[in-house]
mmCIF file of C-alpha atoms in Angstrom:
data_model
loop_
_atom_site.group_PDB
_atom_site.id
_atom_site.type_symbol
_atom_site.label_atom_id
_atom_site.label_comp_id
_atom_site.label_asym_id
_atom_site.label_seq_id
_atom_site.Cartn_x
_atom_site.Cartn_y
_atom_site.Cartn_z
ATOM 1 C CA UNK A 25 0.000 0.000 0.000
ATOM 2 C CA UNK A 26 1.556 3.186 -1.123
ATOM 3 C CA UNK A 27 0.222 5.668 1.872
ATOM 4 C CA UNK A 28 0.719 4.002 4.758
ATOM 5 C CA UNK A 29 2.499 0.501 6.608
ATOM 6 C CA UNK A 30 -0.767 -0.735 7.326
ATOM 7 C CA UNK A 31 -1.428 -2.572 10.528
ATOM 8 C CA UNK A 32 -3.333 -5.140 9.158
ATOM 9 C CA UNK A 33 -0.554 -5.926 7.296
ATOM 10 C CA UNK A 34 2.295 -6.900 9.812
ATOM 11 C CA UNK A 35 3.528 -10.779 10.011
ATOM 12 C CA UNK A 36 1.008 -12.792 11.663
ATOM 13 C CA UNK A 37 -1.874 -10.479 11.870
ATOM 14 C CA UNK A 38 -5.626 -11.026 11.952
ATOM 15 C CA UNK A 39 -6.724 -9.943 8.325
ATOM 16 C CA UNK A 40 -10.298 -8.518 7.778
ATOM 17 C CA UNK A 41 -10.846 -9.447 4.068
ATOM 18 C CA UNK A 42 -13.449 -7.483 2.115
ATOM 19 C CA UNK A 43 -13.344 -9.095 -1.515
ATOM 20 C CA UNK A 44 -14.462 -6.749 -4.720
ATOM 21 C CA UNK A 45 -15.039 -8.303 -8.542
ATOM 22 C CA UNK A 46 -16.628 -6.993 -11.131
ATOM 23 C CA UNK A 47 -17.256 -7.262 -15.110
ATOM 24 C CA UNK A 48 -18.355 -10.757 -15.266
ATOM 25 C CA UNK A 49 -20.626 -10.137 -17.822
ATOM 26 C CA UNK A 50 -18.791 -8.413 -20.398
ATOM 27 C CA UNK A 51 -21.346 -5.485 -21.712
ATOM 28 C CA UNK A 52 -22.323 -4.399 -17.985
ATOM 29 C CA UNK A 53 -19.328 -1.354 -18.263
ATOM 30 C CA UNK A 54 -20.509 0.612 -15.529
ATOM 31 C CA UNK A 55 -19.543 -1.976 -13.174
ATOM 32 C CA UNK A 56 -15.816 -0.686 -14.492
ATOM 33 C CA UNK A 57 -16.598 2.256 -13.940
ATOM 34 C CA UNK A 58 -17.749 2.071 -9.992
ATOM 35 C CA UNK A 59 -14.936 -0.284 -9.316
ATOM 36 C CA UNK A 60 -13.006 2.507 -10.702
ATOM 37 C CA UNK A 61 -14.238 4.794 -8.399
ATOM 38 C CA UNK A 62 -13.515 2.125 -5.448
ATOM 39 C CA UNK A 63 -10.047 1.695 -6.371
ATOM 40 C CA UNK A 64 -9.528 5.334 -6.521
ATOM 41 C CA UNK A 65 -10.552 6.344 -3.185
ATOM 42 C CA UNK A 66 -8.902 3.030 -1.572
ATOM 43 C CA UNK A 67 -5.124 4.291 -2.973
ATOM 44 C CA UNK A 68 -6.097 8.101 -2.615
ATOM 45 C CA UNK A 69 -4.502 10.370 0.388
ATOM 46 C CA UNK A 70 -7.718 10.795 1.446
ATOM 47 C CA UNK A 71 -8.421 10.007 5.496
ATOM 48 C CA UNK A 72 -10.930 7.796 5.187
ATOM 49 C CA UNK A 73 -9.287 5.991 2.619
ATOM 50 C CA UNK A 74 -5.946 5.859 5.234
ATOM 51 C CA UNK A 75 -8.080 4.006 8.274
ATOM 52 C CA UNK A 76 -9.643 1.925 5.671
ATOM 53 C CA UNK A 77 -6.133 0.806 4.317
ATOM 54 C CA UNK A 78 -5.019 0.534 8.313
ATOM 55 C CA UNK A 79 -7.465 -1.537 9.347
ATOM 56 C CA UNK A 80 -9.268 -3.948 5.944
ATOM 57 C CA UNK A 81 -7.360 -5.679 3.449
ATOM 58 C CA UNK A 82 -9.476 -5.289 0.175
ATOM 59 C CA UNK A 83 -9.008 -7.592 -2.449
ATOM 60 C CA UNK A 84 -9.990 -6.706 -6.067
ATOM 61 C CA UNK A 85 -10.781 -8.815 -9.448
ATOM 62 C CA UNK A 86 -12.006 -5.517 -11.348
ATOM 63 C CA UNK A 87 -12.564 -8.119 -14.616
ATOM 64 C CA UNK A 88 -13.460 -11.363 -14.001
ATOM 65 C CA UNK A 89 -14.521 -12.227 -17.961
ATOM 66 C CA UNK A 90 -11.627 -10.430 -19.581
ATOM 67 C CA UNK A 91 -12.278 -12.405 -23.237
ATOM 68 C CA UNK A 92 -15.615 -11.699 -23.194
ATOM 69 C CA UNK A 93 -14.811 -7.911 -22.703
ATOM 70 C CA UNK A 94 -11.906 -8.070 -25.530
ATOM 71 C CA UNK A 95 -14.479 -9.728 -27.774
ATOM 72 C CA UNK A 96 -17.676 -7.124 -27.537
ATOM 73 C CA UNK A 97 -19.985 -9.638 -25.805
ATOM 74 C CA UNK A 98 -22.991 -8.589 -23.863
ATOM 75 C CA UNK A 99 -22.881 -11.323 -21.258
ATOM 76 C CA UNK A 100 -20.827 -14.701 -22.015
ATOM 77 C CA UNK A 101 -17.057 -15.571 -21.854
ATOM 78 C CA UNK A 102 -15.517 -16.963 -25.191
ATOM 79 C CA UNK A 103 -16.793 -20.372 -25.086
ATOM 80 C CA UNK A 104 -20.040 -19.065 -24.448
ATOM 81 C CA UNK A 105 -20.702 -19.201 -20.925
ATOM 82 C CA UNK A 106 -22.437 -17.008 -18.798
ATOM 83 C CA UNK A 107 -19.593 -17.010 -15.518
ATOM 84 C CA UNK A 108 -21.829 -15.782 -13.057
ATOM 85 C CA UNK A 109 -23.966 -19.055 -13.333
ATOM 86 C CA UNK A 110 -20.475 -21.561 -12.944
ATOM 87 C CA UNK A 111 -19.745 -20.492 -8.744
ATOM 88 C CA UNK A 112 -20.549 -23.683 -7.363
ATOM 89 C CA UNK A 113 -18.347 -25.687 -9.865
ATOM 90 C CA UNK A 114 -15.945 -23.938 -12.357
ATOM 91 C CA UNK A 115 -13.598 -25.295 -14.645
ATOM 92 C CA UNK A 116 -10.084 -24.588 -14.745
ATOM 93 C CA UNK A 117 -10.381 -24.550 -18.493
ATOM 94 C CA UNK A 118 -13.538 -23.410 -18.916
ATOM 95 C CA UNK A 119 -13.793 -21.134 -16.283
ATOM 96 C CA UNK A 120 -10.298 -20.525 -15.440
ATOM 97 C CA UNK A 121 -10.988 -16.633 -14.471
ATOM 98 C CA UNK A 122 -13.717 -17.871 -11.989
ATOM 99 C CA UNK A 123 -11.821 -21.253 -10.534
ATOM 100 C CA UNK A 124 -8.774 -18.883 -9.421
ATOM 101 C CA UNK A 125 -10.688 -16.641 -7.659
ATOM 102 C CA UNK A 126 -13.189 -19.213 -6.429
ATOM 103 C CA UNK A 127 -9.938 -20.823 -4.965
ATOM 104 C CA UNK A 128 -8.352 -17.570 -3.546
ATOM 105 C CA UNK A 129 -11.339 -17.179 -1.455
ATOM 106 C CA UNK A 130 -11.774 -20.700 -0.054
ATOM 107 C CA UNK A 131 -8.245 -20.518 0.545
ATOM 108 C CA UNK A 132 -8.701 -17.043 2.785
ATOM 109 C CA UNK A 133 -11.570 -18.934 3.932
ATOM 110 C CA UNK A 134 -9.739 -21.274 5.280
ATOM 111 C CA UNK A 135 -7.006 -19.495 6.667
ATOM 112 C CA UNK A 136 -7.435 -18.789 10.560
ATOM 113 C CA UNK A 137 -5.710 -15.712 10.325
ATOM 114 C CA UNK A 138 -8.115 -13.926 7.942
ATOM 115 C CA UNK A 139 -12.106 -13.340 8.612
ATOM 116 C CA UNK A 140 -13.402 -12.646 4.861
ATOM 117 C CA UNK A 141 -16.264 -10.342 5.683
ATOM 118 C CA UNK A 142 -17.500 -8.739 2.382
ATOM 119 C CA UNK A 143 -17.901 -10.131 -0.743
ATOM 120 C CA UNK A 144 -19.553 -7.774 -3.465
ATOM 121 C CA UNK A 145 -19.940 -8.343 -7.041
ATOM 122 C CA UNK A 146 -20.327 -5.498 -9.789
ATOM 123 C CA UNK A 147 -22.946 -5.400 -11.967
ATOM 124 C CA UNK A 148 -25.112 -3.006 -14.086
ATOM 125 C CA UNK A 149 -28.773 -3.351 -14.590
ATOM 126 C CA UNK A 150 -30.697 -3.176 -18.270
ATOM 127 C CA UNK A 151 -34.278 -2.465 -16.848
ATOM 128 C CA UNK A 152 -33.619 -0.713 -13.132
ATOM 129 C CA UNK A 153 -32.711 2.390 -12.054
ATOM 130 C CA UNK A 154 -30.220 4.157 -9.306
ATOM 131 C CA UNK A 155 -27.776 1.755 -7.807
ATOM 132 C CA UNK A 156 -29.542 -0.966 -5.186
ATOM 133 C CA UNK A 157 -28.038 -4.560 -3.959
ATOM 134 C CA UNK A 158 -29.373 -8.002 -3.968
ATOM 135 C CA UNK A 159 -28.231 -10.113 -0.625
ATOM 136 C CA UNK A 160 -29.348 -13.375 0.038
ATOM 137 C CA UNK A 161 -31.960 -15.039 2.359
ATOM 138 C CA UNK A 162 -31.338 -16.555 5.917
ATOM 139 C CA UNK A 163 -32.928 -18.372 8.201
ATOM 140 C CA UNK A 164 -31.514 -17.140 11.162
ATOM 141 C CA UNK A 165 -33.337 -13.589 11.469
ATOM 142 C CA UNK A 166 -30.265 -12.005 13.486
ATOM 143 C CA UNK A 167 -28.133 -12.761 10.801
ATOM 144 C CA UNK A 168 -30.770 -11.622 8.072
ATOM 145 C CA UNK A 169 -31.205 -8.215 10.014
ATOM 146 C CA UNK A 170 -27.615 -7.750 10.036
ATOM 147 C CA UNK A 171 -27.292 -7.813 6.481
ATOM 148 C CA UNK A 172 -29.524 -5.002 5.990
ATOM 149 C CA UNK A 173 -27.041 -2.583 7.534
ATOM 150 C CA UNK A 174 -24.572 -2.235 4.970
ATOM 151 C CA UNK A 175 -27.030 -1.393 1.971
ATOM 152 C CA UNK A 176 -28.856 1.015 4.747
ATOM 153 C CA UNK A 177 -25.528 2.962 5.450
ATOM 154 C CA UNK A 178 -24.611 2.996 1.907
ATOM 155 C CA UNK A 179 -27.896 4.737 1.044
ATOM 156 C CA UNK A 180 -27.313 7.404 3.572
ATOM 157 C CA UNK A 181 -23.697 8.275 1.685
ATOM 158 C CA UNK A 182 -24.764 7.530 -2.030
ATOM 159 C CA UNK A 183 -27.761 9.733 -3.326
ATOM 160 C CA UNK A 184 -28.578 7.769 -6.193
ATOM 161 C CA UNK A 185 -28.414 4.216 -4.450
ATOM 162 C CA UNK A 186 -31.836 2.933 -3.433
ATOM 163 C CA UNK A 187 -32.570 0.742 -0.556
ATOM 164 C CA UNK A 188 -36.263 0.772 -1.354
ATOM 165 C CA UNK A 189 -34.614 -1.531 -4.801
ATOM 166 C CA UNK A 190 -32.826 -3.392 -2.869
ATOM 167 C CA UNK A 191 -33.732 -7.094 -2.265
ATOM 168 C CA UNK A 192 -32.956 -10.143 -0.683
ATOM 169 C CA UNK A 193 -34.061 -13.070 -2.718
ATOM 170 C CA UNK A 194 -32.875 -16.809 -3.184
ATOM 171 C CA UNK A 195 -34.399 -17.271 -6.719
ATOM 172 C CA UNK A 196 -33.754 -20.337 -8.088
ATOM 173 C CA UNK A 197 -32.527 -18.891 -11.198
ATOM 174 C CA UNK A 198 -29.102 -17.166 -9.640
ATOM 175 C CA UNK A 199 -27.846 -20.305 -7.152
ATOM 176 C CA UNK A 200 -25.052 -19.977 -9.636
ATOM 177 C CA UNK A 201 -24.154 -16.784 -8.885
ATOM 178 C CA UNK A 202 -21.201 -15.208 -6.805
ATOM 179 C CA UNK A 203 -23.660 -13.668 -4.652
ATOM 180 C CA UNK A 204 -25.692 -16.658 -3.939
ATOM 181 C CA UNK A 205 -22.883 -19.475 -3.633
ATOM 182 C CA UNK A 206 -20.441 -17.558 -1.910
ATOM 183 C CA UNK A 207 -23.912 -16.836 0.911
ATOM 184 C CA UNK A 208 -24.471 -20.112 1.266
ATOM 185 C CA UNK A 209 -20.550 -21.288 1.769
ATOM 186 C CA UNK A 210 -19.225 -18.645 4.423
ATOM 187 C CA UNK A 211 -19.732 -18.097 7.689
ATOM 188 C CA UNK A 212 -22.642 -16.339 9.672
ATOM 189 C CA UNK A 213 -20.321 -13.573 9.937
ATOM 190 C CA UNK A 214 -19.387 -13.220 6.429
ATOM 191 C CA UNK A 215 -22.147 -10.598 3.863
ATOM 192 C CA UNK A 216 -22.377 -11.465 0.471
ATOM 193 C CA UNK A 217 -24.313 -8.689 -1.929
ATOM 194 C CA UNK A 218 -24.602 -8.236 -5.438
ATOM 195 C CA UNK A 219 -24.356 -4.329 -6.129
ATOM 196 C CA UNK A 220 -26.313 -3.258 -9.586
ATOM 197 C CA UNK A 221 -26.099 0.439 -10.346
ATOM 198 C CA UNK A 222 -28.364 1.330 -13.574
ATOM 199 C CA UNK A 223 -27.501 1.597 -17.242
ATOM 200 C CA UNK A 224 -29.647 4.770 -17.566
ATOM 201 C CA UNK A 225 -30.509 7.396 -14.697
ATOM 202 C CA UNK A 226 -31.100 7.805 -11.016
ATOM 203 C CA UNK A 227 -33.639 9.269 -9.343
ATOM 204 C CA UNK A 228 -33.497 11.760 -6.570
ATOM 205 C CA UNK A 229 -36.006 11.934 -3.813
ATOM 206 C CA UNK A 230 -38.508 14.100 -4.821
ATOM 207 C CA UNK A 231 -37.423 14.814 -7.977
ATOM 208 C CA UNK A 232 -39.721 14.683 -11.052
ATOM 209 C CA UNK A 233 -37.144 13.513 -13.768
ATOM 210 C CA UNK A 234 -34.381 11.461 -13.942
ATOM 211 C CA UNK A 235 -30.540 12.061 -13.529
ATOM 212 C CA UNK A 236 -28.508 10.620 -16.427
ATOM 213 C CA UNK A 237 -25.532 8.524 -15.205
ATOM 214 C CA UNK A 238 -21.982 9.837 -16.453
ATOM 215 C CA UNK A 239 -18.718 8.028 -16.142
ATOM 216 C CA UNK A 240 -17.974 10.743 -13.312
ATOM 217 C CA UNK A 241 -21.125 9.625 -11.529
ATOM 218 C CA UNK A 242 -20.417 6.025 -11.269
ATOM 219 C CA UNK A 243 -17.161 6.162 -9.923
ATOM 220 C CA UNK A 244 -18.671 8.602 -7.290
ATOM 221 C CA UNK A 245 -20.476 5.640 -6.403
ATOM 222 C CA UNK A 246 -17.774 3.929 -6.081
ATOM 223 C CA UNK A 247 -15.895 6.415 -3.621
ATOM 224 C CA UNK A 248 -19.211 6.455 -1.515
ATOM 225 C CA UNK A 249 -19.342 2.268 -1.186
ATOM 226 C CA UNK A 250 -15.425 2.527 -0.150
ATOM 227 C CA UNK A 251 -16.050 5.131 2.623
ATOM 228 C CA UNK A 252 -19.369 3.264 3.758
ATOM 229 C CA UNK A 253 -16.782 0.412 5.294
ATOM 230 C CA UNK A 254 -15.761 3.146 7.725
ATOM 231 C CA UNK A 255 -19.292 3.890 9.010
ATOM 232 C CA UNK A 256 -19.760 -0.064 9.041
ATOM 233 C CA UNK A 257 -16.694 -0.704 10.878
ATOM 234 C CA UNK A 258 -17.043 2.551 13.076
ATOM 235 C CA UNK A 259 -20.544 1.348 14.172
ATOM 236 C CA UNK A 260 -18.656 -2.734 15.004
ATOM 237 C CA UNK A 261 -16.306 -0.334 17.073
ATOM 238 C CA UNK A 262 -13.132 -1.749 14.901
ATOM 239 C CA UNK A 263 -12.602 2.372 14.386
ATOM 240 C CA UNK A 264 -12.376 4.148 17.735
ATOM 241 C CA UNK A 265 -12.159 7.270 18.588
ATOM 242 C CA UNK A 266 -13.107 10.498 16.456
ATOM 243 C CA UNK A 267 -11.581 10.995 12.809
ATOM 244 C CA UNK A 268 -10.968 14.783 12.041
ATOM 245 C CA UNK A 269 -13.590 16.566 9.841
ATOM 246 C CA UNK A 270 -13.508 15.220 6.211
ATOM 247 C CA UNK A 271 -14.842 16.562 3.057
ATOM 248 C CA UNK A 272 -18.080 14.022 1.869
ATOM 249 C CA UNK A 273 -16.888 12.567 -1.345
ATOM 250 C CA UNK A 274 -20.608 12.617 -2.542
#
């Protein structure tokens, strides 16, 4: 890390993991765009960004279908497979993108040392609009409730994400996806989201028309995701004490 000797990274210290991808389907580009903005803030010499570094390890697969990118496809990889259905079982050959990461994370799993706590996927949506999150379903209503806080803090930093769009769901048609397999394979202490931001527009409360999205606009959403580990984090009490005054990257 260029800013600082983070703590979290000093021989034999507990590592809180929170794991980013994005682009698995090829023509979703503002996915790039907010993991862009995420990747910006994270290396920036901004404060937040500084206790973030100090305390998280993030880990960060900004294109997980590269082929299908190079080759102008919507949503398959160049044998023709749509990656975010191949979680529970990718092939090294087939799948090779998705079976190295798939192993990186069971691996940090795993690993006593490390508690992987975040895993969000990228995506953009075709029909929706702002930026919302789909989590997963639990039994255990504690662990269902506690879900709901990072989408509720993010929609207090972000003005065009929604958490009135946002859904927890375990539709048979996505089991194959990060989101779901990944939820259903970590711990009770682990939160697994799939973050969609629109192709189009956002809405503003109270607004009669729409917002168009801009490059410039996605990547803000991608600062205000980054800086929503702090308030999550602050709130757990892993951040003590006061920060000074910082500027709101919204």
């Amino acid at each position: 890390l260029p800013f600082s000797a983070a703590a979290n990274l000093h021989p034999g210290a507990e590592q809180k993991v929170v794991f980013i991808t994005a682009r698995v389907h090829p023509g979703e580009t503002p996915s790039s765009f907010v993991c862009q903005g995420i990747i910006d803030f994270l290396v920036s010499h901004h404060p937040i960004a500084k206790v973030l570094r100090d305390h998280l390890v993030f880990k960060i697969a900004p294109m997980l279908n590269p082929d299908g990118v190079y080759l102008g496809n919507y949503r398959c990889s160049l044998m023709g497979f749509d990656l975010n259905r191949h979680w529970a079982n990718p092939s090294p050959w087939a799948h090779p993108t998705l079976h190295g990461v798939k192993e990186l994370i069971i691996d940090m799993y795993n690993n006593p040392k490390i508690n992987l706590e975040f895993y969000i996927d990228i995506h953009a949506h075709s029909t929706m609009m702002n930026g919302f999150m789909y989590g997963n379903i639990f039994e255990d209503e504690e662990r269902f409730q506690r879900q709901a806080v990072f989408p509720k803090l993010l929609c207090q930093n972000a003005e065009d994400f929604s958490y009135s769009s946002t859904s927890f769901n375990r539709d048979a048609v996505k089991a194959g996806t990060g989101r779901r397999f990944l939820g259903g394979l970590l711990n009770d202490t682990s939160y697994c989201y799939t973050l969609e931001v629109s192709f189009y527009s956002y809405m503003l409360g109270g607004a009669a028309s729409a917002v168009p999205y801009t490059e410039e606009a996605y990547m803000k959403l991608g600062r205000n995701v980054a800086r929503t580990f702090l308030d999550y984090y602050r709130l757990n009490s892993l951040v003590e004490g006061p920060l000074a005054p910082t500027p709101k990257t919204r």
